[in-house]
Amino acid sequence: MTSGKRIVLKFGSGILTKLHSVEPDPVQMRKLVEAVALLKQAGHSCVVVSSGAVASGLRPMQFKERPGDMTTLQACAAVGQTHLMHAYESLLRDHDLHVAQLLLTHEDLGNPDRAERVRSTLVRLLEFPQVVPVINENDSVAIEELRFGDNDKLSSQVALLWGADILLLLTSAPGLLKDSTRPQDGPIPVVDDVDEVIHHASGDKSSLGTGGMASKLRAVQEAVNGGVECIIASGRQAEQIPAVIAGQGTCTRFTVKRLQ
Ligand code: GLU
């Protein structure tokens, strides 16, 4: 018997890119992949939901900044997705792991037959301990996450579909700040009722990602209501991810909503 947990790790564009830049950051990606490898070594089952397709497409498409129109963003994601997967493939290989790519839309997950196909594919993939599923929105046919969520909602839907124990949302903030004007006060350690803090969420967004704290808290709300514990932590401190999963570290934990 293993004490392994089923963990969905969500990597937003803002933590896959260099600080204050739209360029993908290979060092940051290496650290995040290392954290996944450590979690797997510890007996956990991991699914990654990763943005970064648009970011990875910028340089090959010769854009200096994120394009403004949706069709160009979709084109950029189509180019960038292959670069993104190539990066995961080579970084995971260093740990004798292999990437499995799943490109999904909310419509896929809203359709019971397709959702069941996705769930059973995921479950089968996870029977192979050397495989790490990496999921992104299928940006050439769907624009929800390009427009609003930076994969926040997609990650909670995947966590619910799979029946994950934990959804770890890794972002540029260390958690839900006690006071967004005083980051030095740090994050709220535990939130038992996400409905009470949802007003905290500003629409703040990083220069590349489209999510922000409001979109994260909405994703958390859906997940905890469905029985998945959520954690928001800094993806810039990837070395603390195993500690965060073990119940330590700096982060905000959202406890599962118990039905009365
Ligand atoms: N699916 C998109 C990506 O991977 C979402 C993030 C974004 O809008 O930049 O790039």
PDB file of C-alpha atoms and ligand atoms in Angstrom:
ATOM      1  CA  MET A   1       0.000   0.000   0.000  1.00  0.00           C
ATOM      2  CA  THR A   2       1.234   3.477  -0.784  1.00  0.00           C
ATOM      3  CA  SER A   3       0.309   6.688   0.986  1.00  0.00           C
ATOM      4  CA  GLY A   4       0.462   8.325  -2.424  1.00  0.00           C
ATOM      5  CA  LYS A   5      -1.979  11.073  -3.233  1.00  0.00           C
ATOM      6  CA  ARG A   6      -3.548  11.979  -6.565  1.00  0.00           C
ATOM      7  CA  ILE A   7      -2.252  15.452  -7.320  1.00  0.00           C
ATOM      8  CA  VAL A   8      -3.080  17.893 -10.118  1.00  0.00           C
ATOM      9  CA  LEU A   9      -0.354  20.519 -10.452  1.00  0.00           C
ATOM     10  CA  LYS A  10      -1.305  23.592 -12.422  1.00  0.00           C
ATOM     11  CA  PHE A  11       1.526  25.630 -13.950  1.00  0.00           C
ATOM     12  CA  GLY A  12       0.401  29.039 -15.176  1.00  0.00           C
ATOM     13  CA  SER A  13       2.131  31.037 -17.916  1.00  0.00           C
ATOM     14  CA  GLY A  14       3.382  33.512 -15.302  1.00  0.00           C
ATOM     15  CA  ILE A  15       5.617  30.889 -13.659  1.00  0.00           C
ATOM     16  CA  LEU A  16       6.862  29.233 -16.854  1.00  0.00           C
ATOM     17  CA  THR A  17       8.348  32.480 -18.154  1.00  0.00           C
ATOM     18  CA  LYS A  18      11.290  34.617 -17.112  1.00  0.00           C
ATOM     19  CA  LEU A  19      10.503  37.247 -14.501  1.00  0.00           C
ATOM     20  CA  HIS A  20       9.076  40.413 -16.110  1.00  0.00           C
ATOM     21  CA  SER A  21       9.295  38.794 -19.537  1.00  0.00           C
ATOM     22  CA  VAL A  22       7.136  36.799 -21.917  1.00  0.00           C
ATOM     23  CA  GLU A  23       9.985  34.391 -22.786  1.00  0.00           C
ATOM     24  CA  PRO A  24       9.748  30.801 -21.512  1.00  0.00           C
ATOM     25  CA  ASP A  25      12.215  30.164 -18.671  1.00  0.00           C
ATOM     26  CA  PRO A  26      14.013  26.788 -19.064  1.00  0.00           C
ATOM     27  CA  VAL A  27      15.481  27.002 -15.534  1.00  0.00           C
ATOM     28  CA  GLN A  28      12.064  27.520 -13.995  1.00  0.00           C
ATOM     29  CA  MET A  29      10.612  24.672 -16.088  1.00  0.00           C
ATOM     30  CA  ARG A  30      13.439  22.376 -14.979  1.00  0.00           C
ATOM     31  CA  LYS A  31      12.689  23.114 -11.307  1.00  0.00           C
ATOM     32  CA  LEU A  32       8.974  22.448 -11.756  1.00  0.00           C
ATOM     33  CA  VAL A  33       9.647  19.163 -13.552  1.00  0.00           C
ATOM     34  CA  GLU A  34      12.102  18.196 -10.786  1.00  0.00           C
ATOM     35  CA  ALA A  35       9.345  18.764  -8.230  1.00  0.00           C
ATOM     36  CA  VAL A  36       7.009  16.474 -10.205  1.00  0.00           C
ATOM     37  CA  ALA A  37       9.729  13.805 -10.355  1.00  0.00           C
ATOM     38  CA  LEU A  38      10.251  14.059  -6.575  1.00  0.00           C
ATOM     39  CA  LEU A  39       6.529  13.725  -5.907  1.00  0.00           C
ATOM     40  CA  LYS A  40       6.387  10.646  -8.110  1.00  0.00           C
ATOM     41  CA  GLN A  41       9.401   9.148  -6.327  1.00  0.00           C
ATOM     42  CA  ALA A  42       7.534   9.707  -3.061  1.00  0.00           C
ATOM     43  CA  GLY A  43       4.684   7.552  -4.393  1.00  0.00           C
ATOM     44  CA  HIS A  44       2.251  10.247  -5.497  1.00  0.00           C
ATOM     45  CA  SER A  45       0.344  10.158  -8.765  1.00  0.00           C
ATOM     46  CA  CYS A  46       0.741  13.413 -10.722  1.00  0.00           C
ATOM     47  CA  VAL A  47      -1.113  15.135 -13.532  1.00  0.00           C
ATOM     48  CA  VAL A  48       0.201  18.477 -14.801  1.00  0.00           C
ATOM     49  CA  VAL A  49      -2.059  21.135 -16.296  1.00  0.00           C
ATOM     50  CA  SER A  50       0.314  23.467 -18.075  1.00  0.00           C
ATOM     51  CA  SER A  51      -0.149  26.743 -19.888  1.00  0.00           C
ATOM     52  CA  GLY A  52       2.762  28.220 -21.783  1.00  0.00           C
ATOM     53  CA  ALA A  53       1.761  27.417 -25.365  1.00  0.00           C
ATOM     54  CA  VAL A  54       1.322  31.067 -26.292  1.00  0.00           C
ATOM     55  CA  ALA A  55       4.535  32.028 -24.483  1.00  0.00           C
ATOM     56  CA  SER A  56       6.458  29.278 -26.266  1.00  0.00           C
ATOM     57  CA  GLY A  57       5.128  30.382 -29.650  1.00  0.00           C
ATOM     58  CA  LEU A  58       6.148  34.033 -29.388  1.00  0.00           C
ATOM     59  CA  ARG A  59       9.805  33.716 -30.391  1.00  0.00           C
ATOM     60  CA  PRO A  60       9.270  31.242 -33.274  1.00  0.00           C
ATOM     61  CA  MET A  61       6.519  33.548 -34.588  1.00  0.00           C
ATOM     62  CA  GLN A  62       8.858  36.554 -34.096  1.00  0.00           C
ATOM     63  CA  PHE A  63       6.562  38.401 -31.703  1.00  0.00           C
ATOM     64  CA  LYS A  64       8.164  40.600 -29.047  1.00  0.00           C
ATOM     65  CA  GLU A  65       5.009  40.681 -26.963  1.00  0.00           C
ATOM     66  CA  ARG A  66       1.769  38.777 -26.568  1.00  0.00           C
ATOM     67  CA  PRO A  67      -0.457  39.501 -29.609  1.00  0.00           C
ATOM     68  CA  GLY A  68      -3.720  41.293 -28.916  1.00  0.00           C
ATOM     69  CA  ASP A  69      -6.136  39.424 -31.140  1.00  0.00           C
ATOM     70  CA  MET A  70      -7.568  36.003 -30.426  1.00  0.00           C
ATOM     71  CA  THR A  71      -6.884  34.367 -33.798  1.00  0.00           C
ATOM     72  CA  THR A  72      -3.197  35.278 -33.631  1.00  0.00           C
ATOM     73  CA  LEU A  73      -3.067  34.003 -30.041  1.00  0.00           C
ATOM     74  CA  GLN A  74      -4.541  30.705 -31.223  1.00  0.00           C
ATOM     75  CA  ALA A  75      -2.000  30.515 -34.049  1.00  0.00           C
ATOM     76  CA  CYS A  76       0.760  31.302 -31.586  1.00  0.00           C
ATOM     77  CA  ALA A  77      -0.439  28.570 -29.234  1.00  0.00           C
ATOM     78  CA  ALA A  78      -0.478  26.064 -32.123  1.00  0.00           C
ATOM     79  CA  VAL A  79       3.199  26.767 -32.800  1.00  0.00           C
ATOM     80  CA  GLY A  80       4.120  27.049 -29.123  1.00  0.00           C
ATOM     81  CA  GLN A  81       2.422  23.847 -27.966  1.00  0.00           C
ATOM     82  CA  THR A  82       4.955  21.686 -29.839  1.00  0.00           C
ATOM     83  CA  HIS A  83       7.849  23.675 -28.344  1.00  0.00           C
ATOM     84  CA  LEU A  84       6.280  23.361 -24.893  1.00  0.00           C
ATOM     85  CA  MET A  85       5.910  19.587 -25.231  1.00  0.00           C
ATOM     86  CA  HIS A  86       9.425  19.268 -26.561  1.00  0.00           C
ATOM     87  CA  ALA A  87      10.670  21.070 -23.427  1.00  0.00           C
ATOM     88  CA  TYR A  88       8.653  18.770 -21.132  1.00  0.00           C
ATOM     89  CA  GLU A  89       9.778  15.701 -23.045  1.00  0.00           C
ATOM     90  CA  SER A  90      13.470  16.500 -22.686  1.00  0.00           C
ATOM     91  CA  LEU A  91      13.231  17.697 -19.061  1.00  0.00           C
ATOM     92  CA  LEU A  92      11.249  14.621 -18.006  1.00  0.00           C
ATOM     93  CA  ARG A  93      13.673  12.334 -19.816  1.00  0.00           C
ATOM     94  CA  ASP A  94      16.374  13.434 -17.342  1.00  0.00           C
ATOM     95  CA  HIS A  95      14.242  11.685 -14.694  1.00  0.00           C
ATOM     96  CA  ASP A  96      13.465   8.650 -16.886  1.00  0.00           C
ATOM     97  CA  LEU A  97       9.942   9.936 -17.312  1.00  0.00           C
ATOM     98  CA  HIS A  98       7.824  10.473 -20.452  1.00  0.00           C
ATOM     99  CA  VAL A  99       5.220  13.081 -21.276  1.00  0.00           C
ATOM    100  CA  ALA A 100       1.679  12.296 -22.438  1.00  0.00           C
ATOM    101  CA  GLN A 101      -0.045  15.252 -24.090  1.00  0.00           C
ATOM    102  CA  LEU A 102      -3.786  15.796 -23.662  1.00  0.00           C
ATOM    103  CA  LEU A 103      -5.371  18.846 -25.301  1.00  0.00           C
ATOM    104  CA  LEU A 104      -8.867  19.420 -23.946  1.00  0.00           C
ATOM    105  CA  THR A 105     -11.708  21.908 -24.042  1.00  0.00           C
ATOM    106  CA  HIS A 106     -14.416  22.697 -21.504  1.00  0.00           C
ATOM    107  CA  GLU A 107     -16.864  21.370 -24.048  1.00  0.00           C
ATOM    108  CA  ASP A 108     -15.064  17.992 -24.037  1.00  0.00           C
ATOM    109  CA  LEU A 109     -15.306  17.859 -20.251  1.00  0.00           C
ATOM    110  CA  GLY A 110     -18.943  18.973 -20.290  1.00  0.00           C
ATOM    111  CA  ASN A 111     -19.920  16.099 -22.554  1.00  0.00           C
ATOM    112  CA  PRO A 112     -20.407  12.952 -20.434  1.00  0.00           C
ATOM    113  CA  ASP A 113     -19.166  10.497 -23.087  1.00  0.00           C
ATOM    114  CA  ARG A 114     -16.064  12.491 -23.927  1.00  0.00           C
ATOM    115  CA  ALA A 115     -15.360  13.260 -20.275  1.00  0.00           C
ATOM    116  CA  GLU A 116     -15.485   9.546 -19.501  1.00  0.00           C
ATOM    117  CA  ARG A 117     -13.040   8.875 -22.363  1.00  0.00           C
ATOM    118  CA  VAL A 118     -10.701  11.505 -20.945  1.00  0.00           C
ATOM    119  CA  ARG A 119     -11.022  10.057 -17.439  1.00  0.00           C
ATOM    120  CA  SER A 120     -10.342   6.513 -18.541  1.00  0.00           C
ATOM    121  CA  THR A 121      -7.378   7.592 -20.703  1.00  0.00           C
ATOM    122  CA  LEU A 122      -5.917   9.456 -17.718  1.00  0.00           C
ATOM    123  CA  VAL A 123      -6.424   6.496 -15.412  1.00  0.00           C
ATOM    124  CA  ARG A 124      -4.799   4.140 -17.928  1.00  0.00           C
ATOM    125  CA  LEU A 125      -1.851   6.510 -18.447  1.00  0.00           C
ATOM    126  CA  LEU A 126      -1.318   6.668 -14.699  1.00  0.00           C
ATOM    127  CA  GLU A 127      -0.997   2.889 -14.525  1.00  0.00           C
ATOM    128  CA  PHE A 128       2.365   3.536 -16.197  1.00  0.00           C
ATOM    129  CA  PRO A 129       4.568   5.058 -13.487  1.00  0.00           C
ATOM    130  CA  GLN A 130       7.032   6.458 -16.028  1.00  0.00           C
ATOM    131  CA  VAL A 131       4.357   8.633 -17.697  1.00  0.00           C
ATOM    132  CA  VAL A 132       3.388  12.184 -16.742  1.00  0.00           C
ATOM    133  CA  PRO A 133       0.185  13.474 -18.381  1.00  0.00           C
ATOM    134  CA  VAL A 134       0.494  17.157 -19.312  1.00  0.00           C
ATOM    135  CA  ILE A 135      -2.817  18.797 -20.158  1.00  0.00           C
ATOM    136  CA  ASN A 136      -3.490  22.117 -21.858  1.00  0.00           C
ATOM    137  CA  GLU A 137      -6.539  23.712 -23.372  1.00  0.00           C
ATOM    138  CA  ASN A 138      -6.838  22.890 -27.069  1.00  0.00           C
ATOM    139  CA  ASP A 139      -6.326  26.526 -28.002  1.00  0.00           C
ATOM    140  CA  SER A 140      -6.952  26.166 -31.731  1.00  0.00           C
ATOM    141  CA  VAL A 141     -10.591  25.182 -31.107  1.00  0.00           C
ATOM    142  CA  ALA A 142     -11.395  26.793 -27.744  1.00  0.00           C
ATOM    143  CA  ILE A 143     -10.660  30.194 -26.313  1.00  0.00           C
ATOM    144  CA  GLU A 144     -12.052  30.125 -22.754  1.00  0.00           C
ATOM    145  CA  GLU A 145      -8.689  29.784 -21.040  1.00  0.00           C
ATOM    146  CA  LEU A 146      -6.929  32.072 -23.531  1.00  0.00           C
ATOM    147  CA  ARG A 147      -9.484  34.734 -22.729  1.00  0.00           C
ATOM    148  CA  PHE A 148     -10.188  34.332 -19.012  1.00  0.00           C
ATOM    149  CA  GLY A 149      -8.586  31.635 -17.027  1.00  0.00           C
ATOM    150  CA  ASP A 150      -5.007  30.643 -17.910  1.00  0.00           C
ATOM    151  CA  ASN A 151      -6.173  27.040 -17.307  1.00  0.00           C
ATOM    152  CA  ASP A 152      -7.422  27.645 -13.745  1.00  0.00           C
ATOM    153  CA  LYS A 153     -10.898  26.329 -14.516  1.00  0.00           C
ATOM    154  CA  LEU A 154      -9.554  23.530 -16.704  1.00  0.00           C
ATOM    155  CA  SER A 155      -7.361  22.347 -13.820  1.00  0.00           C
ATOM    156  CA  SER A 156     -10.274  22.190 -11.372  1.00  0.00           C
ATOM    157  CA  GLN A 157     -12.411  20.321 -13.912  1.00  0.00           C
ATOM    158  CA  VAL A 158      -9.616  17.809 -14.471  1.00  0.00           C
ATOM    159  CA  ALA A 159      -9.118  17.422 -10.694  1.00  0.00           C
ATOM    160  CA  LEU A 160     -12.840  16.740 -10.227  1.00  0.00           C
ATOM    161  CA  LEU A 161     -13.040  14.353 -13.172  1.00  0.00           C
ATOM    162  CA  TRP A 162     -10.050  12.338 -11.991  1.00  0.00           C
ATOM    163  CA  GLY A 163     -11.116  12.448  -8.326  1.00  0.00           C
ATOM    164  CA  ALA A 164      -7.841  14.078  -7.290  1.00  0.00           C
ATOM    165  CA  ASP A 165      -6.952  14.458  -3.622  1.00  0.00           C
ATOM    166  CA  ILE A 166      -5.175  17.773  -4.145  1.00  0.00           C
ATOM    167  CA  LEU A 167      -5.259  20.554  -6.730  1.00  0.00           C
ATOM    168  CA  LEU A 168      -2.053  22.588  -6.415  1.00  0.00           C
ATOM    169  CA  LEU A 169      -2.346  25.911  -8.221  1.00  0.00           C
ATOM    170  CA  LEU A 170       1.149  27.277  -8.699  1.00  0.00           C
ATOM    171  CA  THR A 171       1.266  30.948  -9.388  1.00  0.00           C
ATOM    172  CA  SER A 172       3.466  34.009  -8.994  1.00  0.00           C
ATOM    173  CA  ALA A 173       1.940  34.831  -5.572  1.00  0.00           C
ATOM    174  CA  PRO A 174       2.779  32.818  -2.411  1.00  0.00           C
ATOM    175  CA  GLY A 175      -0.930  32.155  -1.825  1.00  0.00           C
ATOM    176  CA  LEU A 176      -3.972  34.295  -1.105  1.00  0.00           C
ATOM    177  CA  LEU A 177      -2.421  37.314   0.594  1.00  0.00           C
ATOM    178  CA  LYS A 178      -3.808  38.441   3.959  1.00  0.00           C
ATOM    179  CA  ASP A 179      -3.638  41.985   2.618  1.00  0.00           C
ATOM    180  CA  SER A 180      -2.902  42.495  -1.081  1.00  0.00           C
ATOM    181  CA  THR A 181      -1.407  45.928  -0.304  1.00  0.00           C
ATOM    182  CA  ARG A 182       1.043  44.377   2.231  1.00  0.00           C
ATOM    183  CA  PRO A 183       2.660  41.309   0.603  1.00  0.00           C
ATOM    184  CA  GLN A 184       5.147  41.216   3.499  1.00  0.00           C
ATOM    185  CA  ASP A 185       2.293  39.950   5.739  1.00  0.00           C
ATOM    186  CA  GLY A 186       2.262  36.739   3.693  1.00  0.00           C
ATOM    187  CA  PRO A 187      -0.602  34.482   2.670  1.00  0.00           C
ATOM    188  CA  ILE A 188      -3.589  33.290   4.714  1.00  0.00           C
ATOM    189  CA  PRO A 189      -2.442  29.783   5.779  1.00  0.00           C
ATOM    190  CA  VAL A 190      -5.840  28.029   5.801  1.00  0.00           C
ATOM    191  CA  VAL A 191      -9.198  28.961   4.308  1.00  0.00           C
ATOM    192  CA  ASP A 192     -12.122  26.835   5.469  1.00  0.00           C
ATOM    193  CA  ASP A 193     -14.756  28.721   3.535  1.00  0.00           C
ATOM    194  CA  VAL A 194     -13.723  29.977   0.117  1.00  0.00           C
ATOM    195  CA  ASP A 195     -17.048  31.834  -0.242  1.00  0.00           C
ATOM    196  CA  GLU A 196     -15.904  34.165   2.540  1.00  0.00           C
ATOM    197  CA  VAL A 197     -12.655  35.172   0.831  1.00  0.00           C
ATOM    198  CA  ILE A 198     -13.724  35.268  -2.777  1.00  0.00           C
ATOM    199  CA  HIS A 199     -14.292  39.039  -2.484  1.00  0.00           C
ATOM    200  CA  HIS A 200     -10.537  39.322  -1.679  1.00  0.00           C
ATOM    201  CA  ALA A 201      -9.760  38.469  -5.231  1.00  0.00           C
ATOM    202  CA  SER A 202      -8.653  41.279  -7.389  1.00  0.00           C
ATOM    203  CA  GLY A 203      -8.636  40.889 -11.141  1.00  0.00           C
ATOM    204  CA  ASP A 204      -4.832  41.187 -11.039  1.00  0.00           C
ATOM    205  CA  LYS A 205      -3.093  39.460 -13.895  1.00  0.00           C
ATOM    206  CA  SER A 206       0.481  38.841 -14.762  1.00  0.00           C
ATOM    207  CA  SER A 207       1.798  40.323 -18.001  1.00  0.00           C
ATOM    208  CA  LEU A 208       1.419  37.025 -19.801  1.00  0.00           C
ATOM    209  CA  GLY A 209      -1.111  34.870 -18.031  1.00  0.00           C
ATOM    210  CA  THR A 210      -4.785  35.672 -18.114  1.00  0.00           C
ATOM    211  CA  GLY A 211      -5.818  34.142 -14.805  1.00  0.00           C
ATOM    212  CA  GLY A 212      -5.312  36.313 -11.738  1.00  0.00           C
ATOM    213  CA  MET A 213      -6.471  35.511  -8.201  1.00  0.00           C
ATOM    214  CA  ALA A 214     -10.187  35.905  -8.980  1.00  0.00           C
ATOM    215  CA  SER A 215     -10.074  33.127 -11.545  1.00  0.00           C
ATOM    216  CA  LYS A 216      -8.037  30.942  -9.157  1.00  0.00           C
ATOM    217  CA  LEU A 217     -10.543  31.353  -6.343  1.00  0.00           C
ATOM    218  CA  ARG A 218     -13.431  30.462  -8.638  1.00  0.00           C
ATOM    219  CA  ALA A 219     -11.546  27.311  -9.653  1.00  0.00           C
ATOM    220  CA  VAL A 220     -10.853  26.559  -5.972  1.00  0.00           C
ATOM    221  CA  GLN A 221     -14.520  27.058  -5.113  1.00  0.00           C
ATOM    222  CA  GLU A 222     -15.578  24.460  -7.701  1.00  0.00           C
ATOM    223  CA  ALA A 223     -12.911  22.001  -6.623  1.00  0.00           C
ATOM    224  CA  VAL A 224     -13.472  22.183  -2.836  1.00  0.00           C
ATOM    225  CA  ASN A 225     -17.234  21.954  -3.353  1.00  0.00           C
ATOM    226  CA  GLY A 226     -16.548  18.731  -5.248  1.00  0.00           C
ATOM    227  CA  GLY A 227     -14.292  17.282  -2.534  1.00  0.00           C
ATOM    228  CA  VAL A 228     -10.812  18.259  -3.794  1.00  0.00           C
ATOM    229  CA  GLU A 229      -8.477  20.019  -1.346  1.00  0.00           C
ATOM    230  CA  CYS A 230      -6.809  23.015  -3.025  1.00  0.00           C
ATOM    231  CA  ILE A 231      -3.522  24.758  -2.397  1.00  0.00           C
ATOM    232  CA  ILE A 232      -2.314  28.022  -3.901  1.00  0.00           C
ATOM    233  CA  ALA A 233       1.462  28.374  -3.654  1.00  0.00           C
ATOM    234  CA  SER A 234       4.323  30.101  -5.391  1.00  0.00           C
ATOM    235  CA  GLY A 235       5.575  28.345  -8.493  1.00  0.00           C
ATOM    236  CA  ARG A 236       8.686  30.487  -8.201  1.00  0.00           C
ATOM    237  CA  GLN A 237       9.621  28.409  -5.162  1.00  0.00           C
ATOM    238  CA  ALA A 238       9.346  25.068  -6.871  1.00  0.00           C
ATOM    239  CA  GLU A 239      11.779  23.492  -4.367  1.00  0.00           C
ATOM    240  CA  GLN A 240       9.132  23.776  -1.630  1.00  0.00           C
ATOM    241  CA  ILE A 241       6.466  21.841  -3.607  1.00  0.00           C
ATOM    242  CA  PRO A 242       7.131  18.448  -1.923  1.00  0.00           C
ATOM    243  CA  ALA A 243       6.966  20.157   1.507  1.00  0.00           C
ATOM    244  CA  VAL A 244       3.722  21.903   0.566  1.00  0.00           C
ATOM    245  CA  ILE A 245       2.180  18.563  -0.412  1.00  0.00           C
ATOM    246  CA  ALA A 246       3.417  17.129   2.897  1.00  0.00           C
ATOM    247  CA  GLY A 247       1.516  19.855   4.788  1.00  0.00           C
ATOM    248  CA  GLN A 248       4.305  22.384   5.345  1.00  0.00           C
ATOM    249  CA  GLY A 249       5.676  25.409   3.488  1.00  0.00           C
ATOM    250  CA  THR A 250       4.278  28.823   2.617  1.00  0.00           C
ATOM    251  CA  CYS A 251       0.924  28.630   0.864  1.00  0.00           C
ATOM    252  CA  THR A 252      -2.833  28.933   1.288  1.00  0.00           C
ATOM    253  CA  ARG A 253      -4.731  25.680   1.880  1.00  0.00           C
ATOM    254  CA  PHE A 254      -8.436  25.480   1.093  1.00  0.00           C
ATOM    255  CA  THR A 255     -10.151  22.709   2.977  1.00  0.00           C
ATOM    256  CA  VAL A 256     -12.747  20.509   1.371  1.00  0.00           C
ATOM    257  CA  LYS A 257     -16.317  21.630   1.789  1.00  0.00           C
ATOM    258  CA  ARG A 258     -18.125  19.042   3.898  1.00  0.00           C
ATOM    259  CA  LEU A 259     -21.750  18.507   3.043  1.00  0.00           C
ATOM    260  CA  GLN A 260     -23.966  19.043   6.127  1.00  0.00           C
TER     261      GLN A 260
HETATM  262  N1  GLU B   1      -3.744  27.620 -23.054  1.00  0.00           N
HETATM  263  C1  GLU B   1      -3.013  28.875 -23.039  1.00  0.00           C
HETATM  264  C2  GLU B   1      -1.511  28.603 -23.108  1.00  0.00           C
HETATM  265  O1  GLU B   1      -1.106  27.510 -22.849  1.00  0.00           O
HETATM  266  C3  GLU B   1      -3.491  29.605 -21.828  1.00  0.00           C
HETATM  267  C4  GLU B   1      -2.612  30.647 -21.254  1.00  0.00           C
HETATM  268  C5  GLU B   1      -2.602  31.974 -21.911  1.00  0.00           C
HETATM  269  O2  GLU B   1      -3.641  32.530 -22.234  1.00  0.00           O
HETATM  270  O3  GLU B   1      -1.484  32.483 -22.059  1.00  0.00           O
HETATM  271  O4  GLU B   1      -0.722  29.418 -23.502  1.00  0.00           O
END
